[in-house]
Coordinates of C-alpha atoms in Angstrom, one line a residue:
X1 CA 30.5 -64.7 21.2
X2 CA 31.8 -68.2 20.9
X3 CA 30.8 -70.0 17.7
X4 CA 29.7 -73.0 19.7
X5 CA 27.5 -71.1 22.1
X6 CA 24.4 -73.0 23.0
X7 CA 21.2 -72.0 21.2
X8 CA 17.9 -71.1 22.9
X9 CA 14.8 -71.2 20.7
X10 CA 11.8 -68.9 21.3
X11 CA 8.6 -69.2 19.3
X12 CA 6.4 -66.1 19.2
X13 CA 2.8 -66.7 18.4
X14 CA 0.2 -64.3 17.0
X15 CA -2.1 -65.2 19.9
X16 CA -2.7 -62.0 21.9
X17 CA -3.0 -61.5 25.6
X18 CA -3.3 -58.3 27.7
X19 CA -2.6 -54.8 26.6
X20 CA 0.3 -53.1 28.4
X21 CA -0.7 -49.7 30.0
X22 CA 2.6 -48.8 31.5
X23 CA 5.1 -48.5 34.3
X24 CA 5.6 -46.2 37.2
X25 CA 6.5 -45.7 40.9
X26 CA 5.2 -43.9 44.0
X27 CA 6.1 -40.2 44.3
X28 CA 7.4 -40.5 47.8
X29 CA 10.7 -40.9 49.7
X30 CA 12.2 -40.8 53.2
X31 CA 9.4 -41.3 55.7
X32 CA 6.8 -41.6 52.9
X33 CA 6.7 -37.8 52.4
X34 CA 5.8 -36.6 48.9
X35 CA 8.6 -35.8 46.6
X36 CA 8.6 -32.0 46.0
X37 CA 11.5 -31.8 43.6
X38 CA 10.0 -31.7 40.1
X39 CA 13.5 -32.4 38.6
X40 CA 13.1 -36.0 39.7
X41 CA 9.9 -36.2 37.7
X42 CA 11.5 -34.7 34.7
X43 CA 14.3 -37.3 34.9
X44 CA 11.8 -40.2 35.0
X45 CA 8.6 -39.3 33.1
X46 CA 7.8 -38.6 29.5
X47 CA 8.9 -39.8 26.1
X48 CA 12.0 -37.6 26.2
X49 CA 13.2 -38.8 29.6
X50 CA 15.8 -41.6 29.9
X51 CA 13.3 -43.9 31.7
X52 CA 9.9 -43.1 30.2
X53 CA 7.6 -43.8 33.1
X54 CA 4.0 -43.1 32.5
X55 CA 2.2 -44.0 35.8
X56 CA 2.5 -42.2 39.1
X57 CA 1.1 -43.4 42.5
X58 CA 0.4 -41.0 45.3
X59 CA -1.1 -41.3 48.8
X60 CA -4.5 -40.0 49.5
X61 CA -3.7 -38.8 53.0
X62 CA -6.4 -39.1 55.7
X63 CA -7.7 -35.6 55.6
X64 CA -11.2 -34.2 55.2
X65 CA -9.9 -31.2 53.2
X66 CA -6.7 -30.5 51.3
X67 CA -5.0 -27.6 53.1
X68 CA -4.9 -28.6 56.8
X69 CA -2.2 -28.4 59.4
X70 CA -3.2 -31.2 61.8
X71 CA -2.7 -34.1 62.2
X72 CA -1.0 -34.7 58.8
X73 CA 1.1 -31.5 58.4
X74 CA 2.9 -30.2 55.3
X75 CA 3.8 -31.8 53.0
X76 CA 1.8 -34.8 54.0
X77 CA -1.5 -33.2 53.1
X78 CA -3.0 -33.5 49.6
X79 CA -1.3 -30.2 48.5
X80 CA 2.1 -31.8 49.1
X81 CA 1.7 -33.8 45.9
X82 CA 0.6 -30.9 43.7
X83 CA 4.0 -30.0 42.2
X84 CA 5.0 -33.5 41.2
X85 CA 1.5 -34.5 40.0
X86 CA 1.3 -31.4 37.8
X87 CA 4.7 -32.1 36.3
X88 CA 3.9 -35.7 35.7
X89 CA 0.6 -34.9 34.0
X90 CA 2.4 -32.4 31.8
X91 CA 4.5 -35.3 30.7
X92 CA 1.6 -37.6 29.9
X93 CA 1.4 -39.6 33.1
X94 CA -1.5 -41.5 34.5
X95 CA -2.1 -40.5 38.2
X96 CA -3.6 -42.8 40.7
X97 CA -4.3 -42.2 44.4
X98 CA -4.3 -44.8 47.1
X99 CA -5.6 -44.3 50.7
X100 CA -3.5 -45.9 53.4
X101 CA -6.3 -44.9 55.7
X102 CA -9.6 -42.9 55.5
X103 CA -9.9 -40.1 58.0
X104 CA -9.7 -41.1 61.7
X105 CA -13.2 -39.9 62.3
X106 CA -14.5 -42.7 60.0
X107 CA -12.6 -45.5 61.8
X108 CA -13.2 -47.8 64.8
X109 CA -10.0 -46.7 66.5
X110 CA -10.6 -43.0 65.9
X111 CA -7.2 -42.4 64.2
X112 CA -5.6 -43.0 60.8
X113 CA -3.1 -45.3 62.5
X114 CA -3.5 -49.0 62.0
X115 CA -3.5 -49.8 65.7
X116 CA -0.9 -52.6 65.8
X117 CA 1.2 -51.4 68.7
X118 CA 1.1 -51.1 72.5
X119 CA 0.9 -47.4 72.3
X120 CA -2.1 -47.7 70.0
X121 CA -3.7 -50.3 72.3
X122 CA -3.6 -53.0 69.7
X123 CA -7.0 -51.8 68.5
X124 CA -7.7 -52.9 64.9
X125 CA -8.5 -49.8 62.8
X126 CA -11.4 -50.6 60.5
X127 CA -13.9 -48.4 58.7
X128 CA -17.0 -48.0 60.9
X129 CA -20.2 -49.4 59.5
X130 CA -21.7 -45.9 60.0
X131 CA -19.0 -44.4 57.8
X132 CA -19.5 -46.6 54.8
X133 CA -21.8 -44.0 53.2
X134 CA -19.1 -41.3 53.7
X135 CA -16.2 -43.1 52.0
X136 CA -16.9 -42.3 48.4
X137 CA -18.0 -38.7 49.0
X138 CA -14.6 -38.3 50.8
X139 CA -12.9 -39.6 47.7
X140 CA -14.9 -37.1 45.7
X141 CA -13.6 -34.3 48.0
X142 CA -10.1 -35.4 47.2
X143 CA -10.7 -35.5 43.5
X144 CA -12.3 -32.1 43.5
X145 CA -9.4 -30.6 45.4
X146 CA -6.9 -32.1 42.9
X147 CA -8.9 -31.1 39.9
X148 CA -9.3 -27.5 41.2
X149 CA -5.6 -27.3 41.5
X150 CA -4.9 -28.5 38.0
X151 CA -3.7 -31.9 39.2
X152 CA -6.6 -34.1 38.3
X153 CA -6.3 -37.8 39.3
X154 CA -7.2 -40.5 36.8
X155 CA -7.7 -43.5 39.2
X156 CA -8.5 -44.0 42.8
X157 CA -7.9 -47.2 44.8
X158 CA -10.1 -48.5 47.6
X159 CA -7.2 -49.2 50.1
X160 CA -3.5 -50.0 50.4
X161 CA -2.9 -53.5 51.8
X162 CA -6.3 -54.1 53.5
X163 CA -5.0 -57.4 54.9
X164 CA -1.9 -56.0 56.7
X165 CA -2.2 -54.8 60.3
X166 CA 0.2 -52.0 60.8
X167 CA 1.3 -49.4 63.4
X168 CA 1.5 -46.6 60.8
X169 CA -1.4 -45.3 58.7
X170 CA -3.6 -48.2 57.8
X171 CA -7.1 -49.6 57.7
X172 CA -8.1 -53.3 57.8
X173 CA -10.9 -54.8 55.6
X174 CA -12.0 -58.3 54.9
X175 CA -12.9 -59.1 51.3
X176 CA -16.6 -59.2 52.4
X177 CA -16.4 -55.7 53.9
X178 CA -14.9 -54.2 50.8
X179 CA -17.6 -56.0 48.7
X180 CA -20.3 -54.5 50.8
X181 CA -18.8 -51.1 50.7
X182 CA -18.6 -51.2 46.9
X183 CA -22.0 -52.8 46.3
X184 CA -23.9 -50.3 48.5
X185 CA -22.0 -47.1 48.0
X186 CA -19.6 -47.1 44.9
X187 CA -22.3 -45.4 42.9
X188 CA -21.6 -42.3 44.9
X189 CA -18.1 -42.0 43.3
X190 CA -18.6 -39.1 40.9
X191 CA -17.0 -40.7 37.8
X192 CA -18.5 -38.3 35.3
X193 CA -17.4 -35.1 37.0
X194 CA -13.8 -36.2 37.6
X195 CA -13.4 -38.7 34.7
X196 CA -12.0 -41.2 37.2
X197 CA -11.7 -45.0 37.3
X198 CA -11.9 -47.2 40.4
X199 CA -9.2 -49.7 41.4
X200 CA -9.9 -52.5 43.8
X201 CA -8.0 -52.7 47.1
X202 CA -4.3 -53.7 46.8
X203 CA -3.6 -56.7 49.1
X204 CA -0.1 -57.3 50.4
X205 CA 0.5 -60.6 48.5
X206 CA -2.1 -60.2 45.7
X207 CA -4.6 -62.4 47.6
X208 CA -7.2 -63.4 44.9
X209 CA -9.9 -63.4 47.5
X210 CA -10.0 -59.6 47.4
X211 CA -10.7 -59.5 43.7
X212 CA -12.7 -62.7 43.2
X213 CA -15.5 -61.6 45.5
X214 CA -15.8 -58.4 43.5
X215 CA -15.8 -60.1 40.1
X216 CA -18.1 -62.9 41.1
X217 CA -20.9 -60.4 41.8
X218 CA -22.1 -58.4 38.8
X219 CA -23.3 -55.7 41.2
X220 CA -19.8 -55.0 42.4
X221 CA -17.9 -56.0 39.2
X222 CA -19.6 -53.2 37.3
X223 CA -17.9 -50.6 39.5
X224 CA -14.3 -52.1 39.4
X225 CA -12.1 -51.1 36.5
X226 CA -8.7 -52.3 37.7
X227 CA -7.7 -55.3 39.8
X228 CA -4.5 -54.6 41.8
X229 CA -2.2 -55.9 44.4
X230 CA 1.3 -56.2 45.7
X231 CA 3.7 -59.1 45.5
X232 CA 5.4 -59.2 48.9
X233 CA 6.0 -62.8 49.8
X234 CA 4.2 -64.1 46.7
X235 CA 5.8 -64.4 43.2
X236 CA 3.9 -62.8 40.3
X237 CA 3.2 -66.2 38.6
X238 CA 1.4 -67.3 41.8
X239 CA -1.4 -65.2 43.3
X240 CA -1.2 -62.4 40.8
X241 CA -1.6 -64.8 37.9
X242 CA -4.6 -66.5 39.6
X243 CA -6.3 -63.1 40.2
X244 CA -5.5 -62.0 36.7
X245 CA -7.2 -65.0 35.0
X246 CA -10.7 -64.0 36.2
X247 CA -10.1 -60.3 35.8
X248 CA -8.9 -60.6 32.2
X249 CA -11.9 -62.8 31.3
X250 CA -14.1 -59.8 32.3
X251 CA -12.1 -57.2 30.5
X252 CA -10.5 -55.7 33.6
X253 CA -6.9 -54.5 33.7
X254 CA -4.5 -56.0 36.3
X255 CA -1.9 -53.9 37.9
X256 CA 1.0 -54.7 40.3
X257 CA 1.0 -51.5 42.3
X258 CA 3.9 -51.9 44.8
X259 CA 7.0 -53.9 45.5
X260 CA 10.6 -53.1 46.4
X261 CA 13.9 -54.8 46.8
X262 CA 16.0 -53.2 49.6
X263 CA 19.4 -54.9 49.7
X264 CA 21.3 -55.4 52.9
X265 CA 20.8 -53.2 55.9
X266 CA 18.7 -50.3 57.0
X267 CA 21.0 -47.8 58.8
X268 CA 22.9 -45.1 56.9
X269 CA 26.2 -46.4 55.8
X270 CA 25.2 -50.1 56.1
X271 CA 23.0 -50.1 52.9
X272 CA 24.4 -50.6 49.4
X273 CA 23.5 -50.2 45.8
X274 CA 22.0 -53.3 44.1
X275 CA 24.4 -55.7 42.5
X276 CA 24.1 -56.5 38.8
X277 CA 22.6 -59.9 39.7
X278 CA 19.9 -58.1 41.8
X279 CA 19.2 -55.8 38.8
X280 CA 18.7 -58.9 36.6
X281 CA 16.3 -60.3 39.2
X282 CA 14.4 -57.0 39.2
X283 CA 14.1 -57.2 35.4
X284 CA 12.8 -60.8 35.8
X285 CA 10.2 -59.6 38.3
X286 CA 8.9 -57.0 35.9
X287 CA 8.8 -59.6 33.1
X288 CA 7.0 -62.1 35.4
X289 CA 4.3 -59.5 36.2
X290 CA 3.7 -59.1 32.5
X291 CA 3.6 -62.9 32.0
X292 CA 1.1 -63.1 34.9
X293 CA -1.3 -60.9 32.9
X294 CA -0.4 -57.5 34.3
X295 CA -1.0 -54.4 32.3
X296 CA 1.1 -52.2 34.7
X297 CA 4.0 -52.5 37.0
X298 CA 4.4 -49.8 39.6
X299 CA 7.5 -49.9 41.8
X300 CA 7.5 -48.5 45.4
X301 CA 9.7 -45.4 46.1
X302 CA 11.1 -43.7 42.9
X303 CA 13.8 -42.0 45.0
X304 CA 15.9 -44.4 47.0
X305 CA 19.2 -46.2 46.7
X306 CA 17.3 -49.4 45.7
X307 CA 15.2 -47.5 43.2
X308 CA 15.6 -45.4 40.1
X309 CA 17.0 -42.1 41.4
X310 CA 19.6 -41.6 44.1
X311 CA 18.5 -40.4 47.5
X312 CA 21.8 -39.1 48.8
X313 CA 21.9 -41.6 51.7
X314 CA 25.4 -43.0 52.4
X315 CA 25.9 -46.4 50.8
X316 CA 28.8 -48.8 51.1
X317 CA 29.6 -48.4 47.4
X318 CA 29.6 -44.8 46.2
X319 CA 27.1 -43.6 43.6
X320 CA 23.9 -42.9 45.5
X321 CA 24.1 -39.2 44.8
X322 CA 20.9 -37.2 45.2
X323 CA 19.1 -36.8 41.9
X324 CA 21.4 -39.1 40.0
X325 CA 19.7 -41.6 37.7
X326 CA 20.7 -45.1 39.0
X327 CA 21.2 -48.3 37.1
X328 CA 17.8 -49.6 38.1
X329 CA 16.2 -46.8 36.2
X330 CA 18.0 -47.8 33.0
X331 CA 16.9 -51.4 33.6
X332 CA 13.3 -50.3 34.0
X333 CA 13.6 -48.3 30.7
X334 CA 13.9 -51.6 28.8
X335 CA 10.2 -52.0 29.6
X336 CA 8.9 -48.5 30.1
X337 CA 10.4 -46.9 27.0
X338 CA 9.1 -49.6 24.7
X339 CA 6.1 -51.5 25.9
X340 CA 3.3 -49.0 26.9
X341 CA 0.5 -49.3 24.3
X342 CA 1.7 -52.8 23.2
X343 CA -0.2 -56.1 23.4
X344 CA 1.6 -59.2 24.8
X345 CA 1.9 -62.1 22.5
X346 CA 2.1 -65.8 23.4
X347 CA 5.6 -67.3 23.6
X348 CA 7.2 -70.7 24.0
X349 CA 10.8 -71.5 24.7
X350 CA 13.1 -74.5 24.4
X351 CA 14.1 -74.0 28.0
X352 CA 12.0 -73.6 31.2
X353 CA 10.6 -70.0 31.7
X354 CA 9.3 -69.4 35.2
X355 CA 9.9 -67.7 38.5
X356 CA 13.6 -66.5 38.7
X357 CA 14.4 -69.0 35.9
X358 CA 17.9 -68.8 34.3
X359 CA 16.3 -67.5 31.1
X360 CA 13.1 -65.5 30.6
X361 CA 11.4 -64.0 27.6
X362 CA 8.2 -62.3 26.5
X363 CA 7.0 -60.7 23.3
X364 CA 4.7 -57.8 22.2
X365 CA 3.2 -56.2 19.2
X366 CA 2.8 -52.4 19.0
X367 CA 1.8 -50.9 15.7
X368 CA 4.2 -52.2 13.1
X369 CA 6.8 -53.2 15.7
X370 CA 7.4 -56.7 17.2
X371 CA 9.3 -56.5 20.5
X372 CA 11.0 -59.5 22.1
X373 CA 12.4 -59.3 25.7
X374 CA 15.1 -61.8 26.7
X375 CA 16.9 -62.0 30.1
X376 CA 19.8 -64.3 30.7
X377 CA 21.0 -64.8 34.3
X378 CA 23.8 -67.3 33.5
X379 CA 27.5 -66.9 33.2
X380 CA 27.5 -68.3 29.6
X381 CA 26.6 -66.5 26.4
X382 CA 24.0 -68.1 24.2
X383 CA 22.6 -67.8 20.7
X384 CA 18.9 -66.9 20.5
X385 CA 16.8 -68.3 17.6
X386 CA 13.5 -66.5 17.4
X387 CA 10.6 -67.6 15.3
X388 CA 8.3 -64.6 14.6
X389 CA 4.6 -64.7 13.6
X390 CA 5.2 -62.0 10.9
X391 CA 8.0 -61.3 8.5
X392 CA 10.3 -58.5 9.6
X393 CA 12.6 -56.3 7.7
X394 CA 14.9 -54.7 10.2
X395 CA 15.6 -54.5 13.9
X396 CA 17.2 -52.7 16.8
X397 CA 18.9 -54.3 19.8
X398 CA 19.0 -52.6 23.3
X399 CA 21.5 -54.4 25.6
X400 CA 22.3 -54.0 29.2
X401 CA 25.1 -55.8 31.0
X402 CA 27.2 -55.1 34.1
X403 CA 29.7 -53.2 32.0
X404 CA 27.2 -50.8 30.4
X405 CA 23.5 -50.3 30.2
X406 CA 21.1 -49.6 27.3
X407 CA 23.6 -49.9 24.5
X408 CA 21.9 -49.7 21.1
X409 CA 22.8 -51.3 17.8
X410 CA 21.2 -52.4 14.6
X411 CA 20.2 -56.0 14.0
X412 CA 21.7 -56.9 10.7
X413 CA 19.3 -58.4 8.2
X414 CA 20.0 -59.0 4.5
X415 CA 16.4 -59.8 3.6
X416 CA 13.0 -60.1 5.2
X417 CA 12.6 -63.1 7.5
X418 CA 10.4 -64.8 10.1
X419 CA 13.3 -66.6 11.8
X420 CA 16.2 -64.5 13.2
X421 CA 19.3 -65.6 15.0
X422 CA 20.4 -63.2 17.7
X423 CA 23.3 -62.8 20.3
X424 CA 22.4 -63.3 23.9
X425 CA 25.3 -62.3 26.1
X426 CA 25.9 -63.7 29.6
X427 CA 24.1 -62.0 32.5
X428 CA 22.2 -59.6 30.2
X429 CA 18.9 -57.8 29.7
X430 CA 17.9 -57.5 26.1
X431 CA 15.2 -55.8 24.1
X432 CA 14.9 -56.6 20.4
X433 CA 12.6 -54.4 18.3
X434 CA 11.7 -55.5 14.8
X435 CA 9.8 -53.7 12.1
X436 CA 7.0 -55.8 10.5
X437 CA 7.1 -56.1 6.8
X438 CA 3.6 -54.9 6.0
X439 CA 2.4 -54.2 2.4
X440 CA 1.2 -50.8 3.7
X441 CA 2.4 -48.6 6.5
X442 CA 0.5 -50.3 9.2
X443 CA -1.6 -47.2 9.9
X444 CA -5.3 -47.7 9.2
X445 CA -7.5 -44.7 8.7
X446 CA -10.8 -44.6 10.5
X447 CA -13.4 -41.9 11.1
X448 CA -13.2 -39.8 14.2
X449 CA -16.6 -40.8 15.3
X450 CA -15.6 -44.4 15.7
X451 CA -17.7 -46.5 18.1
X452 CA -15.9 -46.9 21.5
X453 CA -16.0 -50.5 22.7
X454 CA -15.1 -52.2 26.1
X455 CA -11.6 -52.0 27.7
X456 CA -9.9 -54.6 25.5
X457 CA -11.1 -52.8 22.3
X458 CA -10.5 -49.2 23.5
X459 CA -8.5 -46.4 21.9
X460 CA -5.1 -45.3 23.3
X461 CA -2.7 -42.5 22.5
X462 CA 0.9 -43.1 21.7
X463 CA 1.9 -42.7 25.4
X464 CA -0.4 -45.5 26.4
X465 CA -3.2 -43.4 27.9
X466 CA -6.7 -44.8 27.4
X467 CA -9.1 -42.4 25.6
X468 CA -12.4 -42.3 27.3
X469 CA -15.6 -43.1 25.4
X470 CA -17.2 -39.9 24.0
X471 CA -14.0 -37.8 24.4
X472 CA -13.1 -35.3 21.8
X473 CA -10.1 -36.6 20.0
X474 CA -7.4 -34.6 18.3
X475 CA -6.2 -35.4 14.9
X476 CA -3.3 -37.8 15.0
X477 CA -2.1 -41.4 15.5
X478 CA -3.6 -43.7 18.1
X479 CA -3.4 -47.4 18.9
X480 CA -6.4 -49.7 18.7
X481 CA -6.2 -53.5 18.9
X482 CA -2.5 -53.3 18.7
X483 CA -2.5 -51.4 15.4
X484 CA -1.8 -47.8 14.6
X485 CA -4.8 -45.8 13.4
X486 CA -5.1 -42.3 12.1
X487 CA -8.0 -40.1 13.2
X488 CA -8.8 -37.1 11.1

């Protein structure tokens, strides 16, 4: 790097923001069919995988029972997801299910389809008022089926994109309709039996109206654990950040649960693998969701030429081999291998940090580690001067550029320091992991019968999974308030 490279200064503060739960993708591909190849899950999930995902999204298909043959035939029924859910759970994943539509019997148009086509009569598909009382018992039926088949689901969502009228499986709700559904009937969700949490509906562009109406009423807020949404047409630092502000004030988690970037074309042979610039923009999007207050980032398909694992479709540039880990998977690993279980720290930079800005950064604390993310989209290398809130003794640098991804090297330090000077190559994605200089190990010992407190003071295992209040805990290391603790 040139000796006269411009210097960017980042100041990391000890002020703490949201806890990071994790990262994931939807277990579907092709025409939204469930992935049945468990080798894809082995490649993406678990601490020993190259990517380290820990959240899986699945569709709750519009059936009244699990094993049915019409109208959603194999593998679109609930049982189609059993192999991959079991594999992901064995690797420590959090599983959440989302209905694109409740059963057709419950809807105004009599079908799971959304109704937005001539063939469907342009009839808006909504949940019938007479079916409100059946909605949560239907979710209980799904949860019972999955649990019985050793594929228990941890979270259920109210609805995928309730504000988007479609001609495929879909159901429209206004914010008021969802509010009424939850207020009157969410108590019918059998949380205790299935150890499940409830996610608010996931609007297309993270419209805050869908979460605000729930959070403004204590009678609905008490039922909602996670506020969620997608970012199609709306950058994370816009609607998502607005929705997150109110949610975080009430101790709710905020998840971005679907987005995709599909470069150039749709037909086989006209599509292409993402360019390196597009990979950097993807990394910035993940970073922006965290800056917006997100605890989780969940991508759309996990198996596609624009995703983490190759689908086998023909692309202009070679490399989309089926089952091959693609470059975007390695880019995601900068976040998914290092941040689950951490808490985001406040940062300030000497340059503008915002939507698709030339430089982005964020910082986190996890046990005795300080983690700094830095993304440079420019053609020029920089020096990065980082002011840390705690003295550090050593560090590791994970670097991805167009030439190679996830290269690891030690950060040379001759003595403990609170200010470090780092290299920031051009067009690069960087993760700097520092070890805090603590007098002791940073592992505090507490009794196993410790009092469980609200979401922001909860206990998590080392894979980022939240331990439920009253659960029997095994001996070992956990994370509480950003610090490691040992439970006997």
